[in-house]
PDB file of C-alpha atoms in Angstrom:
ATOM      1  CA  UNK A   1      88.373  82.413 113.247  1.00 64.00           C
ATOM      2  CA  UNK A   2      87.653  79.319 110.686  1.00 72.00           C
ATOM      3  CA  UNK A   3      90.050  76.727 111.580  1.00 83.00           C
ATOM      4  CA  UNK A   4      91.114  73.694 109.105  1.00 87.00           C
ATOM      5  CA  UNK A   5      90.345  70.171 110.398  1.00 89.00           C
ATOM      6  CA  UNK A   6      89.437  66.701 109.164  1.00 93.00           C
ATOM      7  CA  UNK A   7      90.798  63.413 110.570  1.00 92.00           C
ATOM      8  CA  UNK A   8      90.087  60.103 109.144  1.00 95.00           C
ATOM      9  CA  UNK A   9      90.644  56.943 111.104  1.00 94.00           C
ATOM     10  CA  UNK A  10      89.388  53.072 110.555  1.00 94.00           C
ATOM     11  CA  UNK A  11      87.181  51.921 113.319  1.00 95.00           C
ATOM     12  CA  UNK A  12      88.414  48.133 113.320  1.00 95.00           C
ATOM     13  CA  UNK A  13      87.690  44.821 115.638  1.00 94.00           C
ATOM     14  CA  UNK A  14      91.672  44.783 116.729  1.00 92.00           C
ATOM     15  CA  UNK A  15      91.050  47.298 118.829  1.00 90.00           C
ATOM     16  CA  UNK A  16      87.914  46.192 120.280  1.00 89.00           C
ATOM     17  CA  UNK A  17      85.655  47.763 118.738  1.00 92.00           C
ATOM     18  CA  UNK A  18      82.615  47.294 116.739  1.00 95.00           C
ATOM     19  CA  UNK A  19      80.826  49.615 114.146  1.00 97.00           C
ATOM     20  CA  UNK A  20      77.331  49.178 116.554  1.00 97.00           C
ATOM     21  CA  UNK A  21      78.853  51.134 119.231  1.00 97.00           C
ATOM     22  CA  UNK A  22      81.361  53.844 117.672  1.00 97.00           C
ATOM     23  CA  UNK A  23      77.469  54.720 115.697  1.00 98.00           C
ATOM     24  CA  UNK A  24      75.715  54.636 118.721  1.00 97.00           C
ATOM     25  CA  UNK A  25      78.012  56.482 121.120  1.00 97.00           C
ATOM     26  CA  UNK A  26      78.248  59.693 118.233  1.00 96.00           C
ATOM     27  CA  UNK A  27      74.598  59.492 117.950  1.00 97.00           C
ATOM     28  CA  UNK A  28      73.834  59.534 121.492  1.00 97.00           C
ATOM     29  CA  UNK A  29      71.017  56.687 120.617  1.00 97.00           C
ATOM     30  CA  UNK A  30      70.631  53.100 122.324  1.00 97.00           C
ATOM     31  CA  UNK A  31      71.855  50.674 119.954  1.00 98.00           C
ATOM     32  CA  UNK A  32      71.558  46.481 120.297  1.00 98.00           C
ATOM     33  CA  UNK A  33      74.503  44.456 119.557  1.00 97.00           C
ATOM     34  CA  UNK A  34      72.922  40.985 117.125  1.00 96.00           C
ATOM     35  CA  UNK A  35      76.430  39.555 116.871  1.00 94.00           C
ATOM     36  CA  UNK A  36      77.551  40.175 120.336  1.00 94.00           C
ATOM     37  CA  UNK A  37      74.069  40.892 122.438  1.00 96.00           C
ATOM     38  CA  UNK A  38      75.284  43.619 123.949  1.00 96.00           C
ATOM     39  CA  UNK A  39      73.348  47.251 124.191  1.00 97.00           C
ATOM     40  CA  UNK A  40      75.231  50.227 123.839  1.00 97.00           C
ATOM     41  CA  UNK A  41      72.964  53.026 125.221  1.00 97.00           C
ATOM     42  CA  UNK A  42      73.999  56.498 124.597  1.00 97.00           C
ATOM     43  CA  UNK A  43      70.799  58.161 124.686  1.00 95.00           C
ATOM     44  CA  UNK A  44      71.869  60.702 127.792  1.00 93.00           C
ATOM     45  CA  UNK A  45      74.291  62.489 125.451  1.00 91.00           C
ATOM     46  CA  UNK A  46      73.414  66.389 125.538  1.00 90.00           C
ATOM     47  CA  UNK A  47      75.737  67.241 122.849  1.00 93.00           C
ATOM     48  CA  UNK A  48      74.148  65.815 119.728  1.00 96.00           C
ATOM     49  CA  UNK A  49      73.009  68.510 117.808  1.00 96.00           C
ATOM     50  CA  UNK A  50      72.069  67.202 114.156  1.00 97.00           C
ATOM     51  CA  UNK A  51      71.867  63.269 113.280  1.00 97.00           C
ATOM     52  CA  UNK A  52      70.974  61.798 109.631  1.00 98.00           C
ATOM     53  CA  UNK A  53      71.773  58.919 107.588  1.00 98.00           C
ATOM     54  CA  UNK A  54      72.623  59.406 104.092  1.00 97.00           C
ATOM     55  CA  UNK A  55      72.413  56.607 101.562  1.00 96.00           C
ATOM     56  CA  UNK A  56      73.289  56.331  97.810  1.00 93.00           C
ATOM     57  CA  UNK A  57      70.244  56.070  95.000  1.00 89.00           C
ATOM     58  CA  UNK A  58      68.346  53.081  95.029  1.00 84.00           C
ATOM     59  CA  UNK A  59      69.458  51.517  98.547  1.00 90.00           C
ATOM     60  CA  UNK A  60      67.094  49.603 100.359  1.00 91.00           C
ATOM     61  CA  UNK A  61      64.839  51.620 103.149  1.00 91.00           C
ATOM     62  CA  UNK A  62      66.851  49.871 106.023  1.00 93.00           C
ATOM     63  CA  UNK A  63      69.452  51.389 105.305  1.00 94.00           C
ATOM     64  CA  UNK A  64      68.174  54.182 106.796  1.00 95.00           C
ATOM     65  CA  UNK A  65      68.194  52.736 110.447  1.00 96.00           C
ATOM     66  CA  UNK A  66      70.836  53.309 112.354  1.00 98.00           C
ATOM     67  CA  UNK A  67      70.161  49.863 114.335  1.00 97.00           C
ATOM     68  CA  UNK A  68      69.909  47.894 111.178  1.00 96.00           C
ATOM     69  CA  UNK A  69      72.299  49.672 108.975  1.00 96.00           C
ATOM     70  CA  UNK A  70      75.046  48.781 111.613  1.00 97.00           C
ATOM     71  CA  UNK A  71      74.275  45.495 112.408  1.00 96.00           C
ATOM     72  CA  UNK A  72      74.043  44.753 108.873  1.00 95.00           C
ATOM     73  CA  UNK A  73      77.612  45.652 108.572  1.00 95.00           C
ATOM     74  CA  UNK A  74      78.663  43.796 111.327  1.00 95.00           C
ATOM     75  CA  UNK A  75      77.288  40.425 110.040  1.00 93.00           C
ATOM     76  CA  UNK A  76      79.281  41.131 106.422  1.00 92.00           C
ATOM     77  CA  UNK A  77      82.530  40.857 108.566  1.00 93.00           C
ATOM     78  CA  UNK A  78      83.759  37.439 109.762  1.00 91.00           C
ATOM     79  CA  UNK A  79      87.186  38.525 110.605  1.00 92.00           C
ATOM     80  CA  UNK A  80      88.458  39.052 114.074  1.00 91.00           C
ATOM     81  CA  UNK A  81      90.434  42.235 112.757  1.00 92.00           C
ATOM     82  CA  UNK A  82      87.910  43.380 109.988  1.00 93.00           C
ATOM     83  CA  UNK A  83      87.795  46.870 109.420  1.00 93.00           C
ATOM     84  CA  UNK A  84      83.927  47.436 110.598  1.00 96.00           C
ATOM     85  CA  UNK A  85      83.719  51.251 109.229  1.00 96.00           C
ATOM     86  CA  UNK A  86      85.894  54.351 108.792  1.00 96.00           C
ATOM     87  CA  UNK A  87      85.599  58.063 110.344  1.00 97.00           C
ATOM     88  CA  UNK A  88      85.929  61.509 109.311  1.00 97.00           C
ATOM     89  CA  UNK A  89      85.667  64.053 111.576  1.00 96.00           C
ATOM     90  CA  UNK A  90      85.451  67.690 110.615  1.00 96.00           C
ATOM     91  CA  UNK A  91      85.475  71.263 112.442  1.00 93.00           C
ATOM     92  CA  UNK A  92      82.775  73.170 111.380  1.00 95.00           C
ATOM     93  CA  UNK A  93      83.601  77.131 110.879  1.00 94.00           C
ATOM     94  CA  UNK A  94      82.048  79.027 113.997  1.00 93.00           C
ATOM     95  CA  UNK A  95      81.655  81.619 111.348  1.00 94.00           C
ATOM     96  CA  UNK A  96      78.831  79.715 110.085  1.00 95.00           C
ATOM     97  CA  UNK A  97      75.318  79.152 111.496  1.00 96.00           C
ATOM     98  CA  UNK A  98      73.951  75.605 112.854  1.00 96.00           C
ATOM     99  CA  UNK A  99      71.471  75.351 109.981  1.00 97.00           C
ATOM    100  CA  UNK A 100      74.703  76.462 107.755  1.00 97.00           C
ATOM    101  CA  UNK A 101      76.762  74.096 109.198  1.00 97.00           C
ATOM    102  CA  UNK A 102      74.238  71.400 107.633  1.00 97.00           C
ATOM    103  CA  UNK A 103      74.149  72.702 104.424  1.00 97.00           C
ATOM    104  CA  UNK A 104      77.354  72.353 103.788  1.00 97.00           C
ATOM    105  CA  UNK A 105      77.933  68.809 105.607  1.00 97.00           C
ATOM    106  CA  UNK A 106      74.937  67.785 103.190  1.00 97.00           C
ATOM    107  CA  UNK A 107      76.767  69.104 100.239  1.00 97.00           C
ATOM    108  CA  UNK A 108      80.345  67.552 101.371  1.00 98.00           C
ATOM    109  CA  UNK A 109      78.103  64.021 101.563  1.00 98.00           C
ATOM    110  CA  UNK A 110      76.273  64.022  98.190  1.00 97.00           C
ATOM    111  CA  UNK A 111      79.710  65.064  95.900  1.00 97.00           C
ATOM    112  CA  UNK A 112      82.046  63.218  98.217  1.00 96.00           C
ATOM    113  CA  UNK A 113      80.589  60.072 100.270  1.00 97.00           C
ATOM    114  CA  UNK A 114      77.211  58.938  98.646  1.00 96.00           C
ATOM    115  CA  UNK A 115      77.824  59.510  95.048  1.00 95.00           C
ATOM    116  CA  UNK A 116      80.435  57.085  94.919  1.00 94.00           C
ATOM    117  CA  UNK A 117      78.844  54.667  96.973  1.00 94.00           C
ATOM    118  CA  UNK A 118      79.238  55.345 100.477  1.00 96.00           C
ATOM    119  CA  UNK A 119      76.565  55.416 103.040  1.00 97.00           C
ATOM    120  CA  UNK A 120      77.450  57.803 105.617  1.00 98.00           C
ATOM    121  CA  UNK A 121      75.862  58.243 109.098  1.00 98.00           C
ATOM    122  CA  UNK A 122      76.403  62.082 110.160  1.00 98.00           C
ATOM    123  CA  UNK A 123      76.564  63.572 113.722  1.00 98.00           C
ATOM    124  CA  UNK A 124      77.108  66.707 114.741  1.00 97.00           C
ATOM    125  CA  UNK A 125      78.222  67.279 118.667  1.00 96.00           C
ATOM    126  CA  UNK A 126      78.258  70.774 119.939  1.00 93.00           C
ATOM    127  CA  UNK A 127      79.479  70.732 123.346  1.00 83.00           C
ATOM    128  CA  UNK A 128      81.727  74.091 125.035  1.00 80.00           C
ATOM    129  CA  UNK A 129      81.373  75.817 121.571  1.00 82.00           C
ATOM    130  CA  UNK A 130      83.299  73.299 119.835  1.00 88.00           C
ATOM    131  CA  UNK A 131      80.906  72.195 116.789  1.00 93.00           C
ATOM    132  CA  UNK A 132      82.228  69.148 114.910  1.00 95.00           C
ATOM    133  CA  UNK A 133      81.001  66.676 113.479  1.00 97.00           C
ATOM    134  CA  UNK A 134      81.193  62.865 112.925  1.00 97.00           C
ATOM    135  CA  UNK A 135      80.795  61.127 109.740  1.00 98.00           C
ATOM    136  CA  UNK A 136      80.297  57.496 110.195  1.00 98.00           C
ATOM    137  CA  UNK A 137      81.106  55.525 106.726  1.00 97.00           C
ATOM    138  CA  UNK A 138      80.837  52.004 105.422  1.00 96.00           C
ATOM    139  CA  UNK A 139      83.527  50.011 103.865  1.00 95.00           C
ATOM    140  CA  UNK A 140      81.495  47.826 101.574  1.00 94.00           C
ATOM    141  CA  UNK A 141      79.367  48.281  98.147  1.00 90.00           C
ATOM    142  CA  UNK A 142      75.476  48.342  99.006  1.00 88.00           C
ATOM    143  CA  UNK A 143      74.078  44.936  97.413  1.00 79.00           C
ATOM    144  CA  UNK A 144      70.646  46.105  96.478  1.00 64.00           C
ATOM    145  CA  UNK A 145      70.077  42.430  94.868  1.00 61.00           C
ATOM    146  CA  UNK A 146      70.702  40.589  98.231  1.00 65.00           C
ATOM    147  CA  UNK A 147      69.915  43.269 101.053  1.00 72.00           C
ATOM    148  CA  UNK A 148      72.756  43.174 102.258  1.00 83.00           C
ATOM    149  CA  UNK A 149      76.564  44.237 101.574  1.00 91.00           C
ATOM    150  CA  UNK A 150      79.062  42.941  99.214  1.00 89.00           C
ATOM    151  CA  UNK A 151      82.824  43.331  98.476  1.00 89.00           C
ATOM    152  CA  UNK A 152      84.407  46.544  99.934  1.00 91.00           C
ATOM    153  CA  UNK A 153      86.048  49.068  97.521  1.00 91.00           C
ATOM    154  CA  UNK A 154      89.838  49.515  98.184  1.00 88.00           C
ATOM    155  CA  UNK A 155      89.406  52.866  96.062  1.00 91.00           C
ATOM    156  CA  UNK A 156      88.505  54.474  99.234  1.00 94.00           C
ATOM    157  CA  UNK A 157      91.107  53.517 100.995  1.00 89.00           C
ATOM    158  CA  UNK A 158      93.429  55.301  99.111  1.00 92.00           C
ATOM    159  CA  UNK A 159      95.679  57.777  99.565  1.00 92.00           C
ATOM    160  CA  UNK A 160      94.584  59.942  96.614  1.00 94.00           C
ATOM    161  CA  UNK A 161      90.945  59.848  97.959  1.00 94.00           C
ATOM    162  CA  UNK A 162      92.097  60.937 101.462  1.00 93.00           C
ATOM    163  CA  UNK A 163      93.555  64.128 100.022  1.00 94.00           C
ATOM    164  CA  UNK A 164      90.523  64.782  97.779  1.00 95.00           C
ATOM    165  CA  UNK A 165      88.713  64.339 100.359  1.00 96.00           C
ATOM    166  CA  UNK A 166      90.514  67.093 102.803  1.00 95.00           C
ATOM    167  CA  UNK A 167      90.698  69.536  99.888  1.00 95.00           C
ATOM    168  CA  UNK A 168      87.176  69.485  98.968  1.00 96.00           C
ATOM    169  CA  UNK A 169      86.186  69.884 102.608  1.00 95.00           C
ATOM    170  CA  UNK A 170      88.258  73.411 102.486  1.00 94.00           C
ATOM    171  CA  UNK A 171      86.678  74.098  99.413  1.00 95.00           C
ATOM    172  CA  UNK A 172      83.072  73.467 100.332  1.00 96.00           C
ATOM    173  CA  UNK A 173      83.725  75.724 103.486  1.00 96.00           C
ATOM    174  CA  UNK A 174      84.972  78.393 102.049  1.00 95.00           C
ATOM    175  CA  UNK A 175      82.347  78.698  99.475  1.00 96.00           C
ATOM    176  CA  UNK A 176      79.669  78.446 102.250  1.00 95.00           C
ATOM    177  CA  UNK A 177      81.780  81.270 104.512  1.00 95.00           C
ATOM    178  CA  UNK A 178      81.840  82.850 101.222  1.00 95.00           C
ATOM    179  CA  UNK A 179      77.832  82.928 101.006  1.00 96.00           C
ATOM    180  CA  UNK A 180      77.847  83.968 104.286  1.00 95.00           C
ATOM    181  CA  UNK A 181      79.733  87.157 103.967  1.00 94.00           C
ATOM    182  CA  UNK A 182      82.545  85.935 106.193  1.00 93.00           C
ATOM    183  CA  UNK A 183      86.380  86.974 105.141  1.00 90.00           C
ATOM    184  CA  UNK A 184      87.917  83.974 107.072  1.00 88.00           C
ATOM    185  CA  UNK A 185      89.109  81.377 104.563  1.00 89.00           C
ATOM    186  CA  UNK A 186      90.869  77.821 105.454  1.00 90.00           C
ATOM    187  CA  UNK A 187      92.937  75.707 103.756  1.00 85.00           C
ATOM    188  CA  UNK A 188      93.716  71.850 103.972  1.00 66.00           C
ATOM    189  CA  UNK A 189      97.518  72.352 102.740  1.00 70.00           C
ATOM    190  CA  UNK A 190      99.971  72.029 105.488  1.00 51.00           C
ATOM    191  CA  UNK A 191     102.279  76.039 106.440  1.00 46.00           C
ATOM    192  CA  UNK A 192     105.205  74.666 104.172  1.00 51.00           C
ATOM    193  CA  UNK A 193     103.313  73.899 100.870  1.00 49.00           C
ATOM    194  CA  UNK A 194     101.804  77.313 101.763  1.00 49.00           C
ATOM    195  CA  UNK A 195     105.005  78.676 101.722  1.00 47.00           C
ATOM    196  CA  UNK A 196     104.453  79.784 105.191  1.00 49.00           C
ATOM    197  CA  UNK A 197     106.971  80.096 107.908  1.00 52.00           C
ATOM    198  CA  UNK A 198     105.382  79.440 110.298  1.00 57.00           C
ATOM    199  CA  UNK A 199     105.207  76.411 112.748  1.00 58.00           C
ATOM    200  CA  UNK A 200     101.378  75.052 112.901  1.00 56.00           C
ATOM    201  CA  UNK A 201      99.296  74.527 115.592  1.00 61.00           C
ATOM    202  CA  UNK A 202      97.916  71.517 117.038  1.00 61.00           C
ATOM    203  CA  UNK A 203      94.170  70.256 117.143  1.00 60.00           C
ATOM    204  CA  UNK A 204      92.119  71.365 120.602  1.00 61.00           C
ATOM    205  CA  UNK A 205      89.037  69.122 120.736  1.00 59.00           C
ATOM    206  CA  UNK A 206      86.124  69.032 123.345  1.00 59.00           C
ATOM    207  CA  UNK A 207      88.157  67.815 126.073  1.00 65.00           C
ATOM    208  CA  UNK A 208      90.274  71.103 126.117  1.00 64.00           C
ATOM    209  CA  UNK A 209      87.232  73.427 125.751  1.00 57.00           C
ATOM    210  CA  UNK A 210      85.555  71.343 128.266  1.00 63.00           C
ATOM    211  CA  UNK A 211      88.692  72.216 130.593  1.00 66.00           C
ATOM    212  CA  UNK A 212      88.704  76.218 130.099  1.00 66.00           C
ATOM    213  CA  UNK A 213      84.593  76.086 131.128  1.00 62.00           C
ATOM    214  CA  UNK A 214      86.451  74.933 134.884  1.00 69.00           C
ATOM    215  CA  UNK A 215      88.517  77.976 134.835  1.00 68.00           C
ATOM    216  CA  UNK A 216      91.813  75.070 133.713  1.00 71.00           C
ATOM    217  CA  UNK A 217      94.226  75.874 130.521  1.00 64.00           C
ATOM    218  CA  UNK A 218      94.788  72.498 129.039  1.00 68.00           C
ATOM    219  CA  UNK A 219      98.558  71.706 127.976  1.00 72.00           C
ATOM    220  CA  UNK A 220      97.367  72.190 124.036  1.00 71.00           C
ATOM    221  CA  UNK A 221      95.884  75.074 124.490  1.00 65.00           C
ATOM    222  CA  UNK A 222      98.708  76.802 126.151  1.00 70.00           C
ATOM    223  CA  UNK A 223     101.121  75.260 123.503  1.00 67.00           C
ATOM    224  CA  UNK A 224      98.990  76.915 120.752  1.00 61.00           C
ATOM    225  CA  UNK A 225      99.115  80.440 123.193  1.00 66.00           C
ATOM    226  CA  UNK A 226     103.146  79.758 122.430  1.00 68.00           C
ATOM    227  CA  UNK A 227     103.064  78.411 119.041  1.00 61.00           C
ATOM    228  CA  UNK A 228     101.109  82.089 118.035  1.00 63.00           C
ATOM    229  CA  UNK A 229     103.076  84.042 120.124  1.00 65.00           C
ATOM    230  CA  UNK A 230     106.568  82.931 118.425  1.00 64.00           C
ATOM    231  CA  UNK A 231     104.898  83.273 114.364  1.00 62.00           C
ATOM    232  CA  UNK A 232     104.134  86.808 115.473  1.00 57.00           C
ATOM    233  CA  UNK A 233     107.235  87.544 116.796  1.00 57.00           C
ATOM    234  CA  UNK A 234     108.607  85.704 113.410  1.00 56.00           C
ATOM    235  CA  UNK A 235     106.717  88.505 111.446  1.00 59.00           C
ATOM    236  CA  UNK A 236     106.977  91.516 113.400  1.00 61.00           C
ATOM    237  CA  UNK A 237     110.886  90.420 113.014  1.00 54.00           C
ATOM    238  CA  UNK A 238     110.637  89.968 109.539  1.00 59.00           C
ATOM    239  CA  UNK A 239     108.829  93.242 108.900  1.00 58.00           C
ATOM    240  CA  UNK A 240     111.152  95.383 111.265  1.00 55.00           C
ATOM    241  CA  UNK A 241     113.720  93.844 109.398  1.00 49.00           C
ATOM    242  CA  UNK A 242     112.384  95.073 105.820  1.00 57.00           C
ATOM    243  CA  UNK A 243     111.823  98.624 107.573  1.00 56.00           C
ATOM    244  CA  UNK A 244     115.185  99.020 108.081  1.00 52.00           C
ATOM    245  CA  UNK A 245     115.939  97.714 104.414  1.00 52.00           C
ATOM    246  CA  UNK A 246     113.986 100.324 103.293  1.00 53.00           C
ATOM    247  CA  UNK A 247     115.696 102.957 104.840  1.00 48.00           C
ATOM    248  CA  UNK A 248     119.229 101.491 103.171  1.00 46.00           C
ATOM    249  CA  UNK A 249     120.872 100.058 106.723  1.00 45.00           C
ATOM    250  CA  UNK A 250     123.328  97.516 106.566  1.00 46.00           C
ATOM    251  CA  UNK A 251     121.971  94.774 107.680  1.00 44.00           C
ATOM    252  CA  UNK A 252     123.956  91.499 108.389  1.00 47.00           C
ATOM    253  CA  UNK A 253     123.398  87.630 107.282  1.00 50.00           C
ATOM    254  CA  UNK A 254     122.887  86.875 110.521  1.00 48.00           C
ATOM    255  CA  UNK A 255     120.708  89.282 111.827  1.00 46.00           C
ATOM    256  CA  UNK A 256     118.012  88.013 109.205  1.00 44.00           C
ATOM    257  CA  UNK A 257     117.814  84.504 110.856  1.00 47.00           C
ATOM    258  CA  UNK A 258     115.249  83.676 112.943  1.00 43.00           C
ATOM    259  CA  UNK A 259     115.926  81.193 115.592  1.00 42.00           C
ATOM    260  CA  UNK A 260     114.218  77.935 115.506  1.00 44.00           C
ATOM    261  CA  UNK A 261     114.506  77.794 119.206  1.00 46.00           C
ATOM    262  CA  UNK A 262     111.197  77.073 121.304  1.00 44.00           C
ATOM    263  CA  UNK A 263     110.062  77.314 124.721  1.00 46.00           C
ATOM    264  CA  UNK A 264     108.733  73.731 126.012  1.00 44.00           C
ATOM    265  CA  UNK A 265     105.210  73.808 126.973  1.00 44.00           C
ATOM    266  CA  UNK A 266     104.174  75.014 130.252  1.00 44.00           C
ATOM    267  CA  UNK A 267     102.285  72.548 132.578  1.00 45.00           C
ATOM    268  CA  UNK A 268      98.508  72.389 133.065  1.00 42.00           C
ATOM    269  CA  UNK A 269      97.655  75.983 134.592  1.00 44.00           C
ATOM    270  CA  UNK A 270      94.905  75.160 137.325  1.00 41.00           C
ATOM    271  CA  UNK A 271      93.988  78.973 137.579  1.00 39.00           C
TER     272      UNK A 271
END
């Protein structure tokens, strides 16, 4: 089923790293360095799927190349811990098709990204049946005057944009699983503003999929297996519970709490 996820993280030089290589590595292209002469090469990648760069109106052709357009933004910064570009990374619904999966990226990048400014570098990486994909962003305005960049726009930094940002994604996906005839549905709020009681599950990436392919159950995987296991019990609880209110039992305060105990995750099962 359609699962909700979209992550957004600062790619910054305090770390080490530089905007030339995160775009090269999720591109799986060859990339040179100006500022630093080094080459990041990439180009062996097999899981690169889909890879386009999409700019706002009226920005200047080289924008449009991946080399330039990241080496461009590297010579804006002069800091030692500028922040070079930011990420948002996004499950697509395995519900959807890969041609569907770019219609609605496309859409998510002209209303969201573009339209205010951004220019966004999109990747998608199918690898184990795990499609995601990576949205590479600038920081700074487009200066179509100077080719070049100028100041960067705090705005999207915000924390108000971050949210709009994860509840249009749910919204764009369900309206594309929704032209697709699919009945799964997600949504970006978290199990307690859903009124849910439930305890949520945590994110299983590549790395995890990549590990049940070898026959291996990764520790997240088998904590989600647990995590599932206890909301159903929660619910079949609940509803055995309601049964028997239904047929006028007594039934004590006590006996309609659920514990909050959980089992600690189980170690890496090698099979």
């Amino acid at each position: 089923m359609a699962i909700y996820h979209l992550s957004v993280k600062l790619i910054t030089r305090t770390t080490g790293r530089s905007a030339t290589a995160a775009a090269a590595y999720r591109a799986g292209e060859k990339i040179y360095d100006n500022r630093t002469g080094q080459t990041f090469d990439y180009s062996r990648k097999k899981e690169v799927t889909y890879r386009r760069i999409f700019t706002p109106p009226n920005a200047p052709q080289w924008a449009k190349d991946r080399e330039q357009l990241w080496n461009a933004v590297e010579q804006s910064e002069t800091r030692k811990d500028a922040q070079v570009a930011r990420e948002i990374e996004v499950a697509l619904p395995i519900e959807l098709s890969p041609s569907q999966h770019i219609i609605l990226l496309e859409r998510f990048v002209h209303t969201q990204l573009t339209s205010k400014g951004m220019i966004a570098d999109v990747v998608i990486h199918n690898k184990n049946g795990n499609p995601h994909a990576h949205i590479l962003l600038t920081t700074r305005e487009i200066n179509i005057t100077n080719d070049g960049f100028g100041k960067k726009n705090r705005d999207w930094n915000s924390k108000e944009q971050l949210e709009e940002w994860r509840e249009q994604w749910a919204k764009h996906c369900n309206r594309r699983l929704s032209i697709a005839s699919s009945k799964s549905r997600i949504d970006h709020r978290s199990l307690q503003d859903q009124g849910l009681d439930q305890i949520p599950t945590v994110h299983v990436g590549a790395n995890c999929h990549a590990m049940d392919k070898r026959g291996i159950t990764s520790q997240r995987k088998e904590l989600n297996n647990l995590i599932k296991e206890k909301n159903m019990s929660k619910q079949q609880w609940k509803k055995t519970i309601a049964e028997l209110k239904l047929e006028h039992e007594p039934v004590s305060d006590s006996q309609l709490k659920v514990s909050a105990n959980f089992p600690a995750p189980c170690n890496v099962n090698s099979g």
